[in-house]
Amino acid sequence: MKAAMSEVKNVLHDGGYKIVLHLNILKLIQSQQKQLKIPNFNRHKFTDVQALVFCNPYDFSKLLNADWPAAAGCPLTLDVFSKGQNSYIVYGLRADFANTPASKKITQSFDSAVIKVLQGIPMSRQITKIPDFSGK
């Protein structure tokens, strides 16, 4: 995870994005598990799950000006899931936040730009099928 997060942060920075928040989600929830008592928590046995909140201020301004409610899709987020030696970056497409043709075009450009930046990570590849961690 440490190497994956370093690479993700580097390519986002080089792509013009500012990281505004970094959360270690798995550790935060695990530390509260005695109080929360979430059944079957982390049944896939991820070793780490972290999230980044990031933004390109210029892109945010374009979206805010084009369709301000759609600006809820920015800042952008991604999660990194680690299991063993593998890490998986999950980025939710922002085009789903678009309300108008103008904001749809802007959010689709966000999505394309972020995916292109993330593909700059050495040995990365885009997958469309979710890995089966059920152990079956």
CSV table of N, CA, C and O in Angstrom, one decimal:
chain,number,residue,atom,x,y,z
A,1,MET,N,0.8,-1.2,0.0
A,1,MET,CA,0.0,0.0,0.0
A,1,MET,C,0.9,1.3,0.0
A,1,MET,O,0.6,2.2,-0.7
A,2,LYS,N,1.9,1.2,0.8
A,2,LYS,CA,2.8,2.4,0.9
A,2,LYS,C,3.3,2.8,-0.5
A,2,LYS,O,3.2,4.0,-0.9
A,3,ALA,N,3.8,1.9,-1.3
A,3,ALA,CA,4.3,2.2,-2.6
A,3,ALA,C,3.2,2.6,-3.6
A,3,ALA,O,3.3,3.6,-4.3
A,4,ALA,N,2.0,2.0,-3.5
A,4,ALA,CA,0.9,2.3,-4.3
A,4,ALA,C,0.4,3.7,-4.0
A,4,ALA,O,0.2,4.5,-5.0
A,5,MET,N,0.3,4.1,-2.8
A,5,MET,CA,-0.2,5.4,-2.4
A,5,MET,C,0.8,6.5,-2.8
A,5,MET,O,0.5,7.6,-3.3
A,6,SER,N,2.1,6.2,-2.7
A,6,SER,CA,3.1,7.1,-3.1
A,6,SER,C,3.0,7.4,-4.6
A,6,SER,O,3.1,8.5,-5.1
A,7,GLU,N,2.8,6.3,-5.4
A,7,GLU,CA,2.7,6.4,-6.9
A,7,GLU,C,1.4,7.2,-7.2
A,7,GLU,O,1.5,8.1,-8.1
A,8,VAL,N,0.3,6.9,-6.6
A,8,VAL,CA,-0.9,7.6,-6.8
A,8,VAL,C,-0.8,9.1,-6.5
A,8,VAL,O,-1.1,10.0,-7.4
A,9,LYS,N,-0.2,9.4,-5.4
A,9,LYS,CA,0.0,10.8,-5.0
A,9,LYS,C,0.9,11.6,-6.0
A,9,LYS,O,0.6,12.7,-6.4
A,10,ASN,N,1.9,10.9,-6.4
A,10,ASN,CA,2.9,11.5,-7.4
A,10,ASN,C,2.2,11.8,-8.7
A,10,ASN,O,2.4,12.9,-9.3
A,11,VAL,N,1.5,10.8,-9.3
A,11,VAL,CA,0.9,11.0,-10.6
A,11,VAL,C,-0.2,12.1,-10.5
A,11,VAL,O,-0.4,12.9,-11.5
A,12,LEU,N,-1.0,12.1,-9.4
A,12,LEU,CA,-2.0,13.1,-9.3
A,12,LEU,C,-1.4,14.5,-9.2
A,12,LEU,O,-1.8,15.5,-9.9
A,13,HIS,N,-0.3,14.6,-8.4
A,13,HIS,CA,0.4,15.9,-8.3
A,13,HIS,C,0.9,16.4,-9.6
A,13,HIS,O,0.7,17.5,-10.1
A,14,ASP,N,1.6,15.4,-10.3
A,14,ASP,CA,2.1,15.8,-11.7
A,14,ASP,C,1.0,16.1,-12.7
A,14,ASP,O,1.2,16.8,-13.6
A,15,GLY,N,-0.2,15.6,-12.5
A,15,GLY,CA,-1.3,15.8,-13.3
A,15,GLY,C,-2.1,17.1,-13.0
A,15,GLY,O,-3.1,17.5,-13.6
A,16,GLY,N,-1.6,17.9,-12.0
A,16,GLY,CA,-2.2,19.2,-11.7
A,16,GLY,C,-3.2,19.1,-10.6
A,16,GLY,O,-4.0,20.1,-10.4
A,17,TYR,N,-3.3,18.0,-9.9
A,17,TYR,CA,-4.3,17.8,-8.8
A,17,TYR,C,-3.7,18.1,-7.5
A,17,TYR,O,-2.6,17.8,-7.2
A,18,LYS,N,-4.5,18.7,-6.6
A,18,LYS,CA,-4.1,19.0,-5.2
A,18,LYS,C,-4.8,18.0,-4.3
A,18,LYS,O,-6.1,17.8,-4.4
A,19,ILE,N,-4.1,17.3,-3.5
A,19,ILE,CA,-4.7,16.4,-2.5
A,19,ILE,C,-5.1,17.2,-1.3
A,19,ILE,O,-4.3,17.8,-0.7
A,20,VAL,N,-6.4,17.1,-1.0
A,20,VAL,CA,-6.9,17.9,0.2
A,20,VAL,C,-7.1,17.0,1.4
A,20,VAL,O,-7.3,17.5,2.5
A,21,LEU,N,-7.2,15.7,1.2
A,21,LEU,CA,-7.4,14.8,2.4
A,21,LEU,C,-7.0,13.4,2.1
A,21,LEU,O,-7.2,12.9,1.0
A,22,HIS,N,-6.4,12.8,3.0
A,22,HIS,CA,-5.9,11.4,2.9
A,22,HIS,C,-6.4,10.6,4.2
A,22,HIS,O,-6.0,11.0,5.3
A,23,LEU,N,-7.2,9.6,4.0
A,23,LEU,CA,-7.8,8.9,5.1
A,23,LEU,C,-7.4,7.4,5.0
A,23,LEU,O,-7.4,6.8,3.9
A,24,ASN,N,-7.1,6.9,6.2
A,24,ASN,CA,-6.8,5.4,6.3
A,24,ASN,C,-8.1,4.8,6.8
A,24,ASN,O,-8.3,4.7,8.0
A,25,ILE,N,-9.0,4.5,5.9
A,25,ILE,CA,-10.4,4.1,6.2
A,25,ILE,C,-10.4,2.8,7.0
A,25,ILE,O,-11.1,2.7,8.1
A,26,LEU,N,-9.7,1.8,6.6
A,26,LEU,CA,-9.7,0.5,7.3
A,26,LEU,C,-9.2,0.7,8.8
A,26,LEU,O,-9.9,0.2,9.7
A,27,LYS,N,-8.1,1.4,9.0
A,27,LYS,CA,-7.6,1.5,10.4
A,27,LYS,C,-8.6,2.4,11.2
A,27,LYS,O,-8.8,2.1,12.4
A,28,LEU,N,-9.2,3.4,10.6
A,28,LEU,CA,-10.2,4.2,11.4
A,28,LEU,C,-11.4,3.4,11.9
A,28,LEU,O,-11.8,3.5,13.0
A,29,ILE,N,-11.9,2.5,11.0
A,29,ILE,CA,-13.0,1.7,11.4
A,29,ILE,C,-12.6,0.6,12.3
A,29,ILE,O,-13.3,0.3,13.3
A,30,GLN,N,-11.5,0.0,12.0
A,30,GLN,CA,-11.0,-1.1,12.9
A,30,GLN,C,-10.8,-0.6,14.3
A,30,GLN,O,-11.1,-1.3,15.3
A,31,SER,N,-10.3,0.7,14.5
A,31,SER,CA,-10.1,1.2,15.8
A,31,SER,C,-11.4,1.4,16.6
A,31,SER,O,-11.4,1.5,17.8
A,32,GLN,N,-12.5,1.5,15.9
A,32,GLN,CA,-13.8,1.7,16.5
A,32,GLN,C,-14.7,0.4,16.5
A,32,GLN,O,-15.8,0.5,16.9
A,33,GLN,N,-14.1,-0.7,16.0
A,33,GLN,CA,-14.9,-1.9,15.8
A,33,GLN,C,-15.5,-2.4,17.1
A,33,GLN,O,-16.6,-3.0,17.1
A,34,LYS,N,-14.9,-2.3,18.2
A,34,LYS,CA,-15.5,-2.7,19.5
A,34,LYS,C,-16.8,-2.0,19.8
A,34,LYS,O,-17.7,-2.6,20.3
A,35,GLN,N,-16.8,-0.7,19.5
A,35,GLN,CA,-18.0,0.1,19.7
A,35,GLN,C,-19.1,-0.1,18.6
A,35,GLN,O,-20.3,-0.2,18.8
A,36,LEU,N,-18.6,-0.2,17.3
A,36,LEU,CA,-19.5,-0.3,16.2
A,36,LEU,C,-20.0,-1.7,16.0
A,36,LEU,O,-21.2,-1.9,15.6
A,37,LYS,N,-19.3,-2.7,16.3
A,37,LYS,CA,-19.7,-4.1,16.2
A,37,LYS,C,-20.3,-4.4,14.8
A,37,LYS,O,-21.4,-4.9,14.7
A,38,ILE,N,-19.6,-4.1,13.8
A,38,ILE,CA,-20.1,-4.3,12.4
A,38,ILE,C,-19.9,-5.8,12.1
A,38,ILE,O,-18.8,-6.3,12.1
A,39,PRO,N,-21.0,-6.5,11.8
A,39,PRO,CA,-20.9,-7.9,11.4
A,39,PRO,C,-20.2,-8.1,10.1
A,39,PRO,O,-20.3,-7.4,9.2
A,40,ASN,N,-19.3,-9.2,10.1
A,40,ASN,CA,-18.6,-9.5,8.9
A,40,ASN,C,-17.7,-8.4,8.4
A,40,ASN,O,-17.4,-8.3,7.2
A,41,PHE,N,-17.2,-7.6,9.3
A,41,PHE,CA,-16.4,-6.4,8.8
A,41,PHE,C,-15.1,-7.0,8.1
A,41,PHE,O,-14.4,-7.9,8.6
A,42,ASN,N,-14.8,-6.5,6.9
A,42,ASN,CA,-13.7,-6.8,6.1
A,42,ASN,C,-13.6,-8.3,5.9
A,42,ASN,O,-12.5,-8.9,6.0
A,43,ARG,N,-14.7,-8.9,5.4
A,43,ARG,CA,-14.7,-10.3,5.2
A,43,ARG,C,-13.8,-10.8,4.1
A,43,ARG,O,-13.4,-11.9,4.0
A,44,HIS,N,-13.4,-9.8,3.2
A,44,HIS,CA,-12.5,-10.1,2.1
A,44,HIS,C,-11.0,-10.0,2.6
A,44,HIS,O,-10.1,-10.3,1.8
A,45,LYS,N,-10.8,-9.6,3.8
A,45,LYS,CA,-9.5,-9.6,4.4
A,45,LYS,C,-8.5,-8.7,3.7
A,45,LYS,O,-7.4,-9.0,3.4
A,46,PHE,N,-9.0,-7.5,3.4
A,46,PHE,CA,-8.1,-6.5,2.8
A,46,PHE,C,-7.1,-6.1,3.9
A,46,PHE,O,-7.4,-6.0,5.1
A,47,THR,N,-5.8,-5.9,3.5
A,47,THR,CA,-4.8,-5.5,4.5
A,47,THR,C,-4.8,-4.0,4.7
A,47,THR,O,-4.3,-3.6,5.7
A,48,ASP,N,-5.3,-3.3,3.8
A,48,ASP,CA,-5.4,-1.8,3.9
A,48,ASP,C,-6.4,-1.2,2.9
A,48,ASP,O,-6.6,-1.8,1.8
A,49,VAL,N,-7.1,-0.2,3.4
A,49,VAL,CA,-8.0,0.6,2.5
A,49,VAL,C,-7.8,2.0,2.8
A,49,VAL,O,-8.0,2.4,4.0
A,50,GLN,N,-7.4,2.8,1.8
A,50,GLN,CA,-7.2,4.2,2.0
A,50,GLN,C,-7.9,5.0,1.0
A,50,GLN,O,-8.2,4.5,-0.1
A,51,ALA,N,-8.3,6.3,1.3
A,51,ALA,CA,-9.0,7.1,0.4
A,51,ALA,C,-8.2,8.5,0.2
A,51,ALA,O,-7.6,9.0,1.2
A,52,LEU,N,-8.3,9.0,-1.0
A,52,LEU,CA,-7.8,10.3,-1.2
A,52,LEU,C,-8.9,11.2,-1.8
A,52,LEU,O,-9.8,10.8,-2.6
A,53,VAL,N,-8.9,12.4,-1.3
A,53,VAL,CA,-9.8,13.5,-1.8
A,53,VAL,C,-8.9,14.5,-2.5
A,53,VAL,O,-7.9,14.9,-1.9
A,54,PHE,N,-9.2,14.8,-3.8
A,54,PHE,CA,-8.3,15.6,-4.6
A,54,PHE,C,-9.1,16.5,-5.5
A,54,PHE,O,-10.3,16.2,-5.8
A,55,CYS,N,-8.4,17.5,-6.0
A,55,CYS,CA,-9.2,18.5,-6.9
A,55,CYS,C,-8.2,19.2,-7.8
A,55,CYS,O,-7.1,19.5,-7.4
A,56,ASN,N,-8.7,19.5,-8.9
A,56,ASN,CA,-8.0,20.5,-9.8
A,56,ASN,C,-8.8,21.8,-9.7
A,56,ASN,O,-9.9,21.8,-10.1
A,57,PRO,N,-8.2,22.8,-9.1
A,57,PRO,CA,-9.0,24.0,-8.9
A,57,PRO,C,-9.6,24.6,-10.1
A,57,PRO,O,-10.7,25.2,-10.1
A,58,TYR,N,-9.0,24.5,-11.2
A,58,TYR,CA,-9.5,25.1,-12.5
A,58,TYR,C,-10.7,24.3,-13.0
A,58,TYR,O,-11.7,24.9,-13.4
A,59,ASP,N,-10.6,23.0,-12.9
A,59,ASP,CA,-11.7,22.1,-13.3
A,59,ASP,C,-12.9,22.4,-12.4
A,59,ASP,O,-14.1,22.5,-12.8
A,60,PHE,N,-12.7,22.5,-11.1
A,60,PHE,CA,-13.8,22.8,-10.1
A,60,PHE,C,-14.4,24.1,-10.5
A,60,PHE,O,-15.7,24.2,-10.5
A,61,SER,N,-13.7,25.1,-10.8
A,61,SER,CA,-14.2,26.4,-11.2
A,61,SER,C,-15.1,26.3,-12.5
A,61,SER,O,-16.2,26.9,-12.5
A,62,LYS,N,-14.6,25.5,-13.5
A,62,LYS,CA,-15.4,25.3,-14.7
A,62,LYS,C,-16.8,24.7,-14.3
A,62,LYS,O,-17.8,25.1,-14.8
A,63,LEU,N,-16.7,23.7,-13.5
A,63,LEU,CA,-18.0,23.0,-13.2
A,63,LEU,C,-18.9,23.9,-12.3
A,63,LEU,O,-20.1,23.9,-12.5
A,64,LEU,N,-18.3,24.6,-11.4
A,64,LEU,CA,-19.1,25.5,-10.5
A,64,LEU,C,-19.8,26.5,-11.3
A,64,LEU,O,-21.0,26.8,-11.1
A,65,ASN,N,-19.1,27.0,-12.4
A,65,ASN,CA,-19.7,28.1,-13.2
A,65,ASN,C,-20.8,27.5,-14.2
A,65,ASN,O,-21.7,28.2,-14.6
A,66,ALA,N,-20.6,26.3,-14.6
A,66,ALA,CA,-21.4,25.7,-15.6
A,66,ALA,C,-22.7,25.1,-15.0
A,66,ALA,O,-23.8,25.3,-15.6
A,67,ASP,N,-22.7,24.5,-13.8
A,67,ASP,CA,-23.8,23.9,-13.2
A,67,ASP,C,-23.5,23.7,-11.8
A,67,ASP,O,-23.1,22.6,-11.4
A,68,TRP,N,-23.7,24.7,-10.9
A,68,TRP,CA,-23.2,24.6,-9.6
A,68,TRP,C,-23.6,23.4,-8.8
A,68,TRP,O,-22.8,22.9,-8.0
A,69,PRO,N,-24.9,22.8,-8.9
A,69,PRO,CA,-25.1,21.6,-8.1
A,69,PRO,C,-24.3,20.4,-8.5
A,69,PRO,O,-24.0,19.6,-7.7
A,70,ALA,N,-23.8,20.4,-9.8
A,70,ALA,CA,-23.0,19.3,-10.2
A,70,ALA,C,-21.6,19.4,-9.6
A,70,ALA,O,-20.8,18.5,-9.6
A,71,ALA,N,-21.2,20.6,-9.0
A,71,ALA,CA,-19.9,20.7,-8.3
A,71,ALA,C,-19.8,19.8,-7.1
A,71,ALA,O,-18.8,19.7,-6.5
A,72,ALA,N,-20.9,19.2,-6.7
A,72,ALA,CA,-20.9,18.2,-5.6
A,72,ALA,C,-20.0,17.0,-6.0
A,72,ALA,O,-19.5,16.3,-5.1
A,73,GLY,N,-19.8,16.9,-7.3
A,73,GLY,CA,-18.9,15.8,-7.8
A,73,GLY,C,-17.4,16.2,-7.7
A,73,GLY,O,-16.6,15.4,-8.0
A,74,CYS,N,-17.1,17.3,-7.2
A,74,CYS,CA,-15.8,17.8,-7.1
A,74,CYS,C,-15.6,18.4,-5.7
A,74,CYS,O,-16.5,19.2,-5.4
A,75,PRO,N,-14.7,18.1,-4.9
A,75,PRO,CA,-13.5,17.4,-5.2
A,75,PRO,C,-13.7,16.0,-5.5
A,75,PRO,O,-14.8,15.4,-5.2
A,76,LEU,N,-12.7,15.4,-6.2
A,76,LEU,CA,-12.8,14.0,-6.6
A,76,LEU,C,-12.3,13.1,-5.5
A,76,LEU,O,-11.5,13.5,-4.6
A,77,THR,N,-12.7,11.9,-5.6
A,77,THR,CA,-12.2,10.9,-4.6
A,77,THR,C,-11.8,9.6,-5.3
A,77,THR,O,-12.3,9.3,-6.4
A,78,LEU,N,-10.9,8.9,-4.7
A,78,LEU,CA,-10.6,7.5,-5.1
A,78,LEU,C,-10.2,6.7,-3.9
A,78,LEU,O,-9.8,7.3,-2.8
A,79,ASP,N,-10.4,5.5,-3.9
A,79,ASP,CA,-10.0,4.6,-2.9
A,79,ASP,C,-9.0,3.6,-3.4
A,79,ASP,O,-9.0,3.2,-4.5
A,80,VAL,N,-8.1,3.2,-2.5
A,80,VAL,CA,-7.1,2.2,-2.8
A,80,VAL,C,-7.2,1.0,-1.8
A,80,VAL,O,-7.2,1.2,-0.6
A,81,PHE,N,-7.5,-0.1,-2.4
A,81,PHE,CA,-7.7,-1.4,-1.6
A,81,PHE,C,-6.5,-2.2,-1.8
A,81,PHE,O,-6.0,-2.5,-2.9
A,82,SER,N,-5.9,-2.7,-0.7
A,82,SER,CA,-4.7,-3.6,-0.8
A,82,SER,C,-5.0,-5.0,-0.2
A,82,SER,O,-5.7,-5.0,0.8
A,83,LYS,N,-4.5,-6.0,-0.9
A,83,LYS,CA,-4.6,-7.3,-0.4
A,83,LYS,C,-3.4,-8.0,-0.8
A,83,LYS,O,-3.1,-8.2,-2.0
A,84,GLY,N,-2.6,-8.4,0.1
A,84,GLY,CA,-1.3,-9.1,-0.2
A,84,GLY,C,-0.4,-8.1,-1.0
A,84,GLY,O,-0.3,-6.9,-0.5
A,85,GLN,N,0.1,-8.5,-2.1
A,85,GLN,CA,1.0,-7.6,-2.9
A,85,GLN,C,0.3,-6.8,-3.9
A,85,GLN,O,0.9,-6.0,-4.6
A,86,ASN,N,-1.0,-6.9,-4.0
A,86,ASN,CA,-1.8,-6.2,-5.0
A,86,ASN,C,-2.6,-5.0,-4.4
A,86,ASN,O,-3.1,-5.1,-3.3
A,87,SER,N,-2.7,-4.0,-5.2
A,87,SER,CA,-3.5,-2.8,-4.8
A,87,SER,C,-4.4,-2.5,-6.0
A,87,SER,O,-4.0,-2.6,-7.1
A,88,TYR,N,-5.6,-2.1,-5.6
A,88,TYR,CA,-6.6,-1.7,-6.6
A,88,TYR,C,-7.1,-0.3,-6.3
A,88,TYR,O,-7.5,0.0,-5.2
A,89,ILE,N,-7.0,0.5,-7.4
A,89,ILE,CA,-7.5,1.9,-7.3
A,89,ILE,C,-8.9,1.9,-7.8
A,89,ILE,O,-9.2,1.5,-9.0
A,90,VAL,N,-9.9,2.4,-7.1
A,90,VAL,CA,-11.2,2.5,-7.5
A,90,VAL,C,-11.6,4.0,-7.5
A,90,VAL,O,-11.6,4.7,-6.5
A,91,TYR,N,-12.0,4.4,-8.7
A,91,TYR,CA,-12.3,5.8,-9.0
A,91,TYR,C,-13.8,5.8,-9.5
A,91,TYR,O,-14.1,5.2,-10.5
A,92,GLY,N,-14.7,6.5,-8.8
A,92,GLY,CA,-16.1,6.6,-9.2
A,92,GLY,C,-16.2,7.7,-10.3
A,92,GLY,O,-15.8,8.9,-10.1
A,93,LEU,N,-16.8,7.4,-11.4
A,93,LEU,CA,-17.0,8.4,-12.5
A,93,LEU,C,-17.9,9.5,-12.0
A,93,LEU,O,-18.9,9.4,-11.4
A,94,ARG,N,-17.4,10.8,-12.3
A,94,ARG,CA,-18.1,12.0,-11.9
A,94,ARG,C,-19.2,12.4,-12.9
A,94,ARG,O,-20.0,13.2,-12.6
A,95,ALA,N,-19.3,11.8,-14.1
A,95,ALA,CA,-20.3,12.2,-15.0
A,95,ALA,C,-21.7,11.9,-14.5
A,95,ALA,O,-22.7,12.5,-14.9
A,96,ASP,N,-21.8,11.0,-13.5
A,96,ASP,CA,-23.1,10.7,-12.8
A,96,ASP,C,-23.6,11.9,-12.1
A,96,ASP,O,-24.8,12.0,-11.7
A,97,PHE,N,-22.8,12.9,-11.7
A,97,PHE,CA,-23.2,14.1,-11.0
A,97,PHE,C,-23.8,15.2,-11.9
A,97,PHE,O,-24.3,16.2,-11.5
A,98,ALA,N,-23.6,15.0,-13.2
A,98,ALA,CA,-24.0,16.0,-14.2
A,98,ALA,C,-25.5,16.2,-14.4
A,98,ALA,O,-26.2,15.2,-14.4
A,99,ASN,N,-25.9,17.4,-14.4
A,99,ASN,CA,-27.3,17.8,-14.6
A,99,ASN,C,-27.7,18.4,-15.9
A,99,ASN,O,-28.8,18.4,-16.3
A,100,THR,N,-26.7,18.9,-16.6
A,100,THR,CA,-26.9,19.6,-17.9
A,100,THR,C,-25.9,19.0,-18.9
A,100,THR,O,-24.9,18.4,-18.5
A,101,PRO,N,-26.2,19.3,-20.2
A,101,PRO,CA,-25.2,18.8,-21.2
A,101,PRO,C,-23.8,19.5,-21.0
A,101,PRO,O,-22.8,18.8,-21.2
A,102,ALA,N,-23.8,20.7,-20.5
A,102,ALA,CA,-22.5,21.4,-20.3
A,102,ALA,C,-21.7,20.7,-19.2
A,102,ALA,O,-20.5,20.5,-19.3
A,103,SER,N,-22.4,20.4,-18.1
A,103,SER,CA,-21.7,19.8,-16.9
A,103,SER,C,-21.4,18.4,-17.2
A,103,SER,O,-20.4,17.9,-16.8
A,104,LYS,N,-22.2,17.7,-18.1
A,104,LYS,CA,-21.8,16.3,-18.5
A,104,LYS,C,-20.5,16.3,-19.2
A,104,LYS,O,-19.7,15.5,-19.0
A,105,LYS,N,-20.4,17.3,-20.1
A,105,LYS,CA,-19.1,17.4,-20.9
A,105,LYS,C,-17.9,17.6,-20.0
A,105,LYS,O,-16.9,17.0,-20.2
A,106,ILE,N,-18.1,18.5,-19.0
A,106,ILE,CA,-17.0,18.8,-18.1
A,106,ILE,C,-16.7,17.6,-17.2
A,106,ILE,O,-15.5,17.3,-17.1
A,107,THR,N,-17.7,17.0,-16.7
A,107,THR,CA,-17.4,15.8,-15.8
A,107,THR,C,-16.8,14.7,-16.6
A,107,THR,O,-16.0,13.9,-16.1
A,108,GLN,N,-17.2,14.5,-17.8
A,108,GLN,CA,-16.6,13.4,-18.6
A,108,GLN,C,-15.2,13.7,-18.9
A,108,GLN,O,-14.3,12.8,-18.9
A,109,SER,N,-14.8,15.0,-19.0
A,109,SER,CA,-13.4,15.4,-19.2
A,109,SER,C,-12.6,15.1,-18.0
A,109,SER,O,-11.5,14.7,-18.0
A,110,PHE,N,-13.3,15.4,-16.8
A,110,PHE,CA,-12.6,15.0,-15.5
A,110,PHE,C,-12.2,13.6,-15.5
A,110,PHE,O,-11.1,13.2,-15.1
A,111,ASP,N,-13.3,12.8,-15.7
A,111,ASP,CA,-13.1,11.3,-15.7
A,111,ASP,C,-12.0,10.8,-16.6
A,111,ASP,O,-11.1,10.1,-16.2
A,112,SER,N,-12.0,11.3,-17.8
A,112,SER,CA,-10.9,10.9,-18.8
A,112,SER,C,-9.6,11.4,-18.3
A,112,SER,O,-8.6,10.6,-18.4
A,113,ALA,N,-9.5,12.6,-17.8
A,113,ALA,CA,-8.2,13.1,-17.4
A,113,ALA,C,-7.7,12.3,-16.2
A,113,ALA,O,-6.5,12.0,-16.1
A,114,VAL,N,-8.5,12.0,-15.2
A,114,VAL,CA,-8.1,11.3,-14.0
A,114,VAL,C,-7.6,9.9,-14.4
A,114,VAL,O,-6.5,9.4,-14.0
A,115,ILE,N,-8.4,9.2,-15.2
A,115,ILE,CA,-8.0,7.9,-15.6
A,115,ILE,C,-6.7,7.9,-16.4
A,115,ILE,O,-5.8,7.0,-16.2
A,116,LYS,N,-6.5,8.9,-17.3
A,116,LYS,CA,-5.3,9.0,-18.0
A,116,LYS,C,-4.1,9.2,-17.1
A,116,LYS,O,-3.0,8.6,-17.2
A,117,VAL,N,-4.3,10.0,-16.1
A,117,VAL,CA,-3.2,10.3,-15.1
A,117,VAL,C,-2.9,9.0,-14.3
A,117,VAL,O,-1.7,8.7,-14.1
A,118,LEU,N,-3.9,8.3,-13.9
A,118,LEU,CA,-3.7,7.1,-13.1
A,118,LEU,C,-3.0,6.0,-13.9
A,118,LEU,O,-2.3,5.2,-13.4
A,119,GLN,N,-3.2,6.0,-15.2
A,119,GLN,CA,-2.6,5.0,-16.1
A,119,GLN,C,-1.1,5.3,-16.2
A,119,GLN,O,-0.4,4.4,-16.7
A,120,GLY,N,-0.6,6.4,-15.7
A,120,GLY,CA,0.8,6.7,-15.7
A,120,GLY,C,1.5,6.0,-14.6
A,120,GLY,O,2.8,6.1,-14.5
A,121,ILE,N,0.8,5.3,-13.7
A,121,ILE,CA,1.5,4.6,-12.6
A,121,ILE,C,2.1,3.3,-13.3
A,121,ILE,O,1.5,2.6,-14.0
A,122,PRO,N,3.4,3.1,-13.0
A,122,PRO,CA,4.1,1.9,-13.5
A,122,PRO,C,3.3,0.6,-13.2
A,122,PRO,O,2.9,0.5,-12.1
A,123,MET,N,3.2,-0.2,-14.2
A,123,MET,CA,2.6,-1.5,-14.1
A,123,MET,C,1.1,-1.5,-13.8
A,123,MET,O,0.5,-2.4,-13.4
A,124,SER,N,0.5,-0.3,-14.0
A,124,SER,CA,-1.0,-0.2,-13.8
A,124,SER,C,-1.7,-0.7,-15.0
A,124,SER,O,-1.2,-0.7,-16.1
A,125,ARG,N,-2.9,-1.1,-14.8
A,125,ARG,CA,-3.8,-1.5,-15.9
A,125,ARG,C,-5.2,-1.3,-15.5
A,125,ARG,O,-5.6,-1.4,-14.3
A,126,GLN,N,-6.1,-1.0,-16.5
A,126,GLN,CA,-7.5,-0.8,-16.2
A,126,GLN,C,-8.2,-2.1,-16.3
A,126,GLN,O,-8.1,-2.8,-17.3
A,127,ILE,N,-9.0,-2.4,-15.3
A,127,ILE,CA,-9.8,-3.6,-15.3
A,127,ILE,C,-11.2,-3.3,-15.3
A,127,ILE,O,-11.6,-2.3,-14.7
A,128,THR,N,-12.0,-4.1,-15.9
A,128,THR,CA,-13.5,-3.8,-15.9
A,128,THR,C,-14.2,-4.9,-15.1
A,128,THR,O,-15.4,-4.7,-14.8
A,129,LYS,N,-13.6,-6.0,-14.8
A,129,LYS,CA,-14.2,-7.0,-14.0
A,129,LYS,C,-13.6,-7.0,-12.6
A,129,LYS,O,-12.4,-7.0,-12.4
A,130,ILE,N,-14.5,-6.9,-11.6
A,130,ILE,CA,-14.1,-6.8,-10.2
A,130,ILE,C,-13.5,-8.2,-9.8
A,130,ILE,O,-14.1,-9.2,-10.0
A,131,PRO,N,-12.3,-8.2,-9.2
A,131,PRO,CA,-11.7,-9.4,-8.7
A,131,PRO,C,-12.6,-10.1,-7.7
A,131,PRO,O,-13.2,-9.4,-6.8
A,132,ASP,N,-12.6,-11.4,-7.7
A,132,ASP,CA,-13.4,-12.2,-6.7
A,132,ASP,C,-12.5,-12.5,-5.6
A,132,ASP,O,-11.6,-13.3,-5.7
A,133,PHE,N,-12.8,-11.9,-4.4
A,133,PHE,CA,-12.0,-12.2,-3.2
A,133,PHE,C,-12.7,-13.1,-2.2
A,133,PHE,O,-12.3,-13.2,-1.1
A,134,SER,N,-13.8,-13.8,-2.7
A,134,SER,CA,-14.6,-14.6,-1.8
A,134,SER,C,-13.9,-15.9,-1.4
A,134,SER,O,-14.3,-16.5,-0.4
A,135,GLY,N,-12.8,-16.2,-2.1
A,135,GLY,CA,-12.1,-17.4,-1.8
A,135,GLY,C,-12.8,-18.7,-2.2
A,135,GLY,O,-12.4,-19.8,-1.8
A,136,LYS,N,-13.8,-18.6,-3.0
A,136,LYS,CA,-14.6,-19.8,-3.5
A,136,LYS,C,-13.9,-20.4,-4.7
A,136,LYS,O,-13.3,-19.8,-5.5
